JSON list of C-alpha atoms in Angstrom, two decimals:
[
{"chain": "A", "resi": 835, "resn": "MET", "atom": "CA", "xyz": [-18.01, -75.46, 42.49]},
{"chain": "A", "resi": 836, "resn": "SER", "atom": "CA", "xyz": [-16.45, -77.74, 39.99]},
{"chain": "A", "resi": 837, "resn": "ALA", "atom": "CA", "xyz": [-13.43, -77.03, 37.84]},
{"chain": "A", "resi": 838, "resn": "VAL", "atom": "CA", "xyz": [-15.62, -76.50, 34.76]},
{"chain": "A", "resi": 839, "resn": "GLU", "atom": "CA", "xyz": [-17.66, -73.84, 36.57]},
{"chain": "A", "resi": 840, "resn": "ILE", "atom": "CA", "xyz": [-14.50, -72.07, 37.77]},
{"chain": "A", "resi": 841, "resn": "ILE", "atom": "CA", "xyz": [-13.07, -72.07, 34.24]},
{"chain": "A", "resi": 842, "resn": "ALA", "atom": "CA", "xyz": [-16.37, -70.70, 32.87]},
{"chain": "A", "resi": 843, "resn": "LEU", "atom": "CA", "xyz": [-16.41, -67.99, 35.56]},
{"chain": "A", "resi": 844, "resn": "ILE", "atom": "CA", "xyz": [-12.82, -66.98, 34.78]},
{"chain": "A", "resi": 845, "resn": "ARG", "atom": "CA", "xyz": [-13.65, -66.94, 31.06]},
{"chain": "A", "resi": 846, "resn": "ASP", "atom": "CA", "xyz": [-16.65, -64.69, 31.67]},
{"chain": "A", "resi": 847, "resn": "ILE", "atom": "CA", "xyz": [-14.62, -62.29, 33.81]},
{"chain": "A", "resi": 848, "resn": "ILE", "atom": "CA", "xyz": [-11.90, -62.09, 31.14]},
{"chain": "A", "resi": 849, "resn": "ILE", "atom": "CA", "xyz": [-14.52, -61.37, 28.43]},
{"chain": "A", "resi": 850, "resn": "ILE", "atom": "CA", "xyz": [-16.11, -58.62, 30.55]},
{"chain": "A", "resi": 851, "resn": "VAL", "atom": "CA", "xyz": [-12.74, -57.01, 31.33]},
{"chain": "A", "resi": 852, "resn": "ALA", "atom": "CA", "xyz": [-11.58, -57.33, 27.71]},
{"chain": "A", "resi": 853, "resn": "SER", "atom": "CA", "xyz": [-14.76, -55.57, 26.57]},
{"chain": "A", "resi": 854, "resn": "GLY", "atom": "CA", "xyz": [-14.71, -52.90, 29.26]},
{"chain": "A", "resi": 855, "resn": "VAL", "atom": "CA", "xyz": [-11.11, -51.73, 28.87]},
{"chain": "A", "resi": 856, "resn": "PRO", "atom": "CA", "xyz": [-11.46, -50.51, 25.25]},
{"chain": "A", "resi": 857, "resn": "ILE", "atom": "CA", "xyz": [-14.72, -48.76, 26.14]},
{"chain": "A", "resi": 858, "resn": "VAL", "atom": "CA", "xyz": [-13.06, -46.94, 29.04]},
{"chain": "A", "resi": 859, "resn": "ILE", "atom": "CA", "xyz": [-10.11, -46.00, 26.82]},
{"chain": "A", "resi": 860, "resn": "LEU", "atom": "CA", "xyz": [-12.42, -44.66, 24.09]},
{"chain": "A", "resi": 861, "resn": "LEU", "atom": "CA", "xyz": [-14.39, -42.64, 26.62]},
{"chain": "A", "resi": 862, "resn": "GLY", "atom": "CA", "xyz": [-11.15, -41.17, 27.98]},
{"chain": "A", "resi": 863, "resn": "VAL", "atom": "CA", "xyz": [-9.90, -40.24, 24.52]},
{"chain": "A", "resi": 864, "resn": "GLY", "atom": "CA", "xyz": [-13.27, -38.69, 23.70]},
{"chain": "A", "resi": 865, "resn": "TYR", "atom": "CA", "xyz": [-13.18, -36.63, 26.88]},
{"chain": "A", "resi": 866, "resn": "VAL", "atom": "CA", "xyz": [-9.66, -35.39, 26.17]},
{"chain": "A", "resi": 867, "resn": "LEU", "atom": "CA", "xyz": [-10.62, -34.45, 22.61]},
{"chain": "A", "resi": 868, "resn": "LEU", "atom": "CA", "xyz": [-13.67, -32.55, 23.83]},
{"chain": "A", "resi": 869, "resn": "ARG", "atom": "CA", "xyz": [-11.50, -30.63, 26.29]},
{"chain": "A", "resi": 870, "resn": "LEU", "atom": "CA", "xyz": [-8.95, -29.82, 23.57]},
{"chain": "A", "resi": 871, "resn": "TYR", "atom": "CA", "xyz": [-11.50, -28.85, 20.90]},
{"chain": "A", "resi": 872, "resn": "PRO", "atom": "CA", "xyz": [-11.73, -25.11, 21.78]},
{"chain": "A", "resi": 873, "resn": "SER", "atom": "CA", "xyz": [-7.97, -24.64, 21.72]},
{"chain": "A", "resi": 874, "resn": "ILE", "atom": "CA", "xyz": [-7.65, -26.63, 18.49]},
{"chain": "A", "resi": 875, "resn": "LYS", "atom": "CA", "xyz": [-10.40, -24.54, 16.92]},
{"chain": "A", "resi": 876, "resn": "ARG", "atom": "CA", "xyz": [-8.70, -21.31, 18.03]},
{"chain": "A", "resi": 877, "resn": "THR", "atom": "CA", "xyz": [-5.35, -22.50, 16.69]},
{"chain": "A", "resi": 878, "resn": "THR", "atom": "CA", "xyz": [-6.94, -23.46, 13.37]},
{"chain": "A", "resi": 879, "resn": "GLN", "atom": "CA", "xyz": [-8.53, -20.01, 13.04]},
{"chain": "A", "resi": 880, "resn": "ASN", "atom": "CA", "xyz": [-5.19, -18.33, 13.81]},
{"chain": "A", "resi": 881, "resn": "VAL", "atom": "CA", "xyz": [-3.44, -20.44, 11.17]},
{"chain": "A", "resi": 882, "resn": "GLU", "atom": "CA", "xyz": [-6.16, -19.57, 8.62]},
{"chain": "A", "resi": 883, "resn": "GLN", "atom": "CA", "xyz": [-5.81, -15.85, 9.34]},
{"chain": "A", "resi": 884, "resn": "SER", "atom": "CA", "xyz": [-2.03, -16.02, 9.13]},
{"chain": "A", "resi": 885, "resn": "SER", "atom": "CA", "xyz": [-2.12, -17.92, 5.86]},
{"chain": "A", "resi": 886, "resn": "SER", "atom": "CA", "xyz": [-4.58, -15.43, 4.32]},
{"chain": "A", "resi": 887, "resn": "ILE", "atom": "CA", "xyz": [-2.34, -12.52, 5.37]},
{"chain": "A", "resi": 888, "resn": "ILE", "atom": "CA", "xyz": [0.70, -14.26, 3.90]},
{"chain": "A", "resi": 889, "resn": "HIS", "atom": "CA", "xyz": [-1.27, -15.08, 0.75]},
{"chain": "A", "resi": 890, "resn": "ASN", "atom": "CA", "xyz": [-2.27, -11.44, 0.28]},
{"chain": "A", "resi": 891, "resn": "PHE", "atom": "CA", "xyz": [1.25, -10.23, 1.06]},
{"chain": "A", "resi": 892, "resn": "VAL", "atom": "CA", "xyz": [2.83, -12.61, -1.47]},
{"chain": "A", "resi": 893, "resn": "SER", "atom": "CA", "xyz": [0.19, -12.79, -4.20]},
{"chain": "A", "resi": 894, "resn": "GLN", "atom": "CA", "xyz": [-0.28, -9.06, -4.79]},
{"chain": "A", "resi": 895, "resn": "PRO", "atom": "CA", "xyz": [3.37, -8.38, -5.70]},
{"chain": "A", "resi": 896, "resn": "LEU", "atom": "CA", "xyz": [3.44, -11.56, -7.79]},
{"chain": "A", "resi": 897, "resn": "SER", "atom": "CA", "xyz": [0.40, -10.43, -9.75]},
{"chain": "A", "resi": 898, "resn": "LEU", "atom": "CA", "xyz": [2.20, -7.16, -10.55]},
{"chain": "A", "resi": 899, "resn": "ILE", "atom": "CA", "xyz": [5.19, -9.00, -12.01]},
{"chain": "A", "resi": 900, "resn": "GLY", "atom": "CA", "xyz": [3.21, -9.87, -15.14]},
{"chain": "A", "resi": 901, "resn": "ALA", "atom": "CA", "xyz": [2.35, -6.22, -15.74]},
{"chain": "A", "resi": 902, "resn": "VAL", "atom": "CA", "xyz": [5.95, -5.13, -15.17]},
{"chain": "A", "resi": 903, "resn": "VAL", "atom": "CA", "xyz": [7.28, -7.77, -17.56]},
{"chain": "A", "resi": 904, "resn": "GLU", "atom": "CA", "xyz": [4.73, -6.70, -20.20]},
{"chain": "A", "resi": 905, "resn": "LEU", "atom": "CA", "xyz": [5.75, -3.06, -19.74]},
{"chain": "A", "resi": 906, "resn": "LEU", "atom": "CA", "xyz": [9.43, -3.97, -20.11]},
{"chain": "A", "resi": 907, "resn": "ASN", "atom": "CA", "xyz": [8.65, -6.06, -23.18]},
{"chain": "A", "resi": 908, "resn": "ARG", "atom": "CA", "xyz": [6.83, -3.16, -24.84]},
{"chain": "A", "resi": 909, "resn": "GLY", "atom": "CA", "xyz": [9.62, -0.75, -23.91]},
{"chain": "A", "resi": 910, "resn": "LEU", "atom": "CA", "xyz": [12.24, -3.05, -25.39]},
{"chain": "A", "resi": 911, "resn": "GLY", "atom": "CA", "xyz": [10.08, -3.45, -28.51]},
{"chain": "A", "resi": 912, "resn": "MET", "atom": "CA", "xyz": [9.91, 0.32, -28.93]},
{"chain": "A", "resi": 913, "resn": "LEU", "atom": "CA", "xyz": [13.68, 0.61, -28.41]},
{"chain": "A", "resi": 914, "resn": "GLU", "atom": "CA", "xyz": [14.24, -2.06, -31.05]},
{"chain": "A", "resi": 915, "resn": "THR", "atom": "CA", "xyz": [11.97, -0.18, -33.46]},
{"chain": "A", "resi": 916, "resn": "PHE", "atom": "CA", "xyz": [13.93, 3.04, -32.94]},
{"chain": "A", "resi": 917, "resn": "ARG", "atom": "CA", "xyz": [17.25, 1.24, -33.49]},
{"chain": "A", "resi": 918, "resn": "LYS", "atom": "CA", "xyz": [15.98, -0.30, -36.73]},
{"chain": "A", "resi": 919, "resn": "ARG", "atom": "CA", "xyz": [14.94, 3.17, -37.95]},
{"chain": "A", "resi": 920, "resn": "GLU", "atom": "CA", "xyz": [18.36, 4.58, -37.06]},
{"chain": "A", "resi": 921, "resn": "ARG", "atom": "CA", "xyz": [20.11, 1.75, -38.92]},
{"chain": "A", "resi": 922, "resn": "ARG", "atom": "CA", "xyz": [17.92, 2.28, -41.97]},
{"chain": "A", "resi": 923, "resn": "ASN", "atom": "CA", "xyz": [18.66, 5.99, -41.88]},
{"chain": "A", "resi": 924, "resn": "GLU", "atom": "CA", "xyz": [22.39, 5.36, -41.51]},
{"chain": "A", "resi": 925, "resn": "ASP", "atom": "CA", "xyz": [22.38, 2.77, -44.30]},
{"chain": "A", "resi": 926, "resn": "GLY", "atom": "CA", "xyz": [20.47, 5.15, -46.57]},
{"chain": "A", "resi": 927, "resn": "GLU", "atom": "CA", "xyz": [22.96, 7.97, -46.02]},
{"chain": "A", "resi": 928, "resn": "ASP", "atom": "CA", "xyz": [26.04, 5.88, -46.97]}
]
């Protein structure tokens, strides 16, 4: 075997190893992800359920705030109307 053949053989081995290592790594990562998928799916479903419960718990009282503010606004408007009538009555008596 000449030096050129040895260099070519070493080059070929390096190319094969350099191609095989990423493939083995990708297969390992894929296997780990497949093993973790059920727990990730379960965790995602739990987070979705929790967020919907929190959404319902927070959004319902917040939607009532608009109605309460409107009720207070109308009540204050009525109170202002009564005060204006009282002032007119007092001014008319003097």
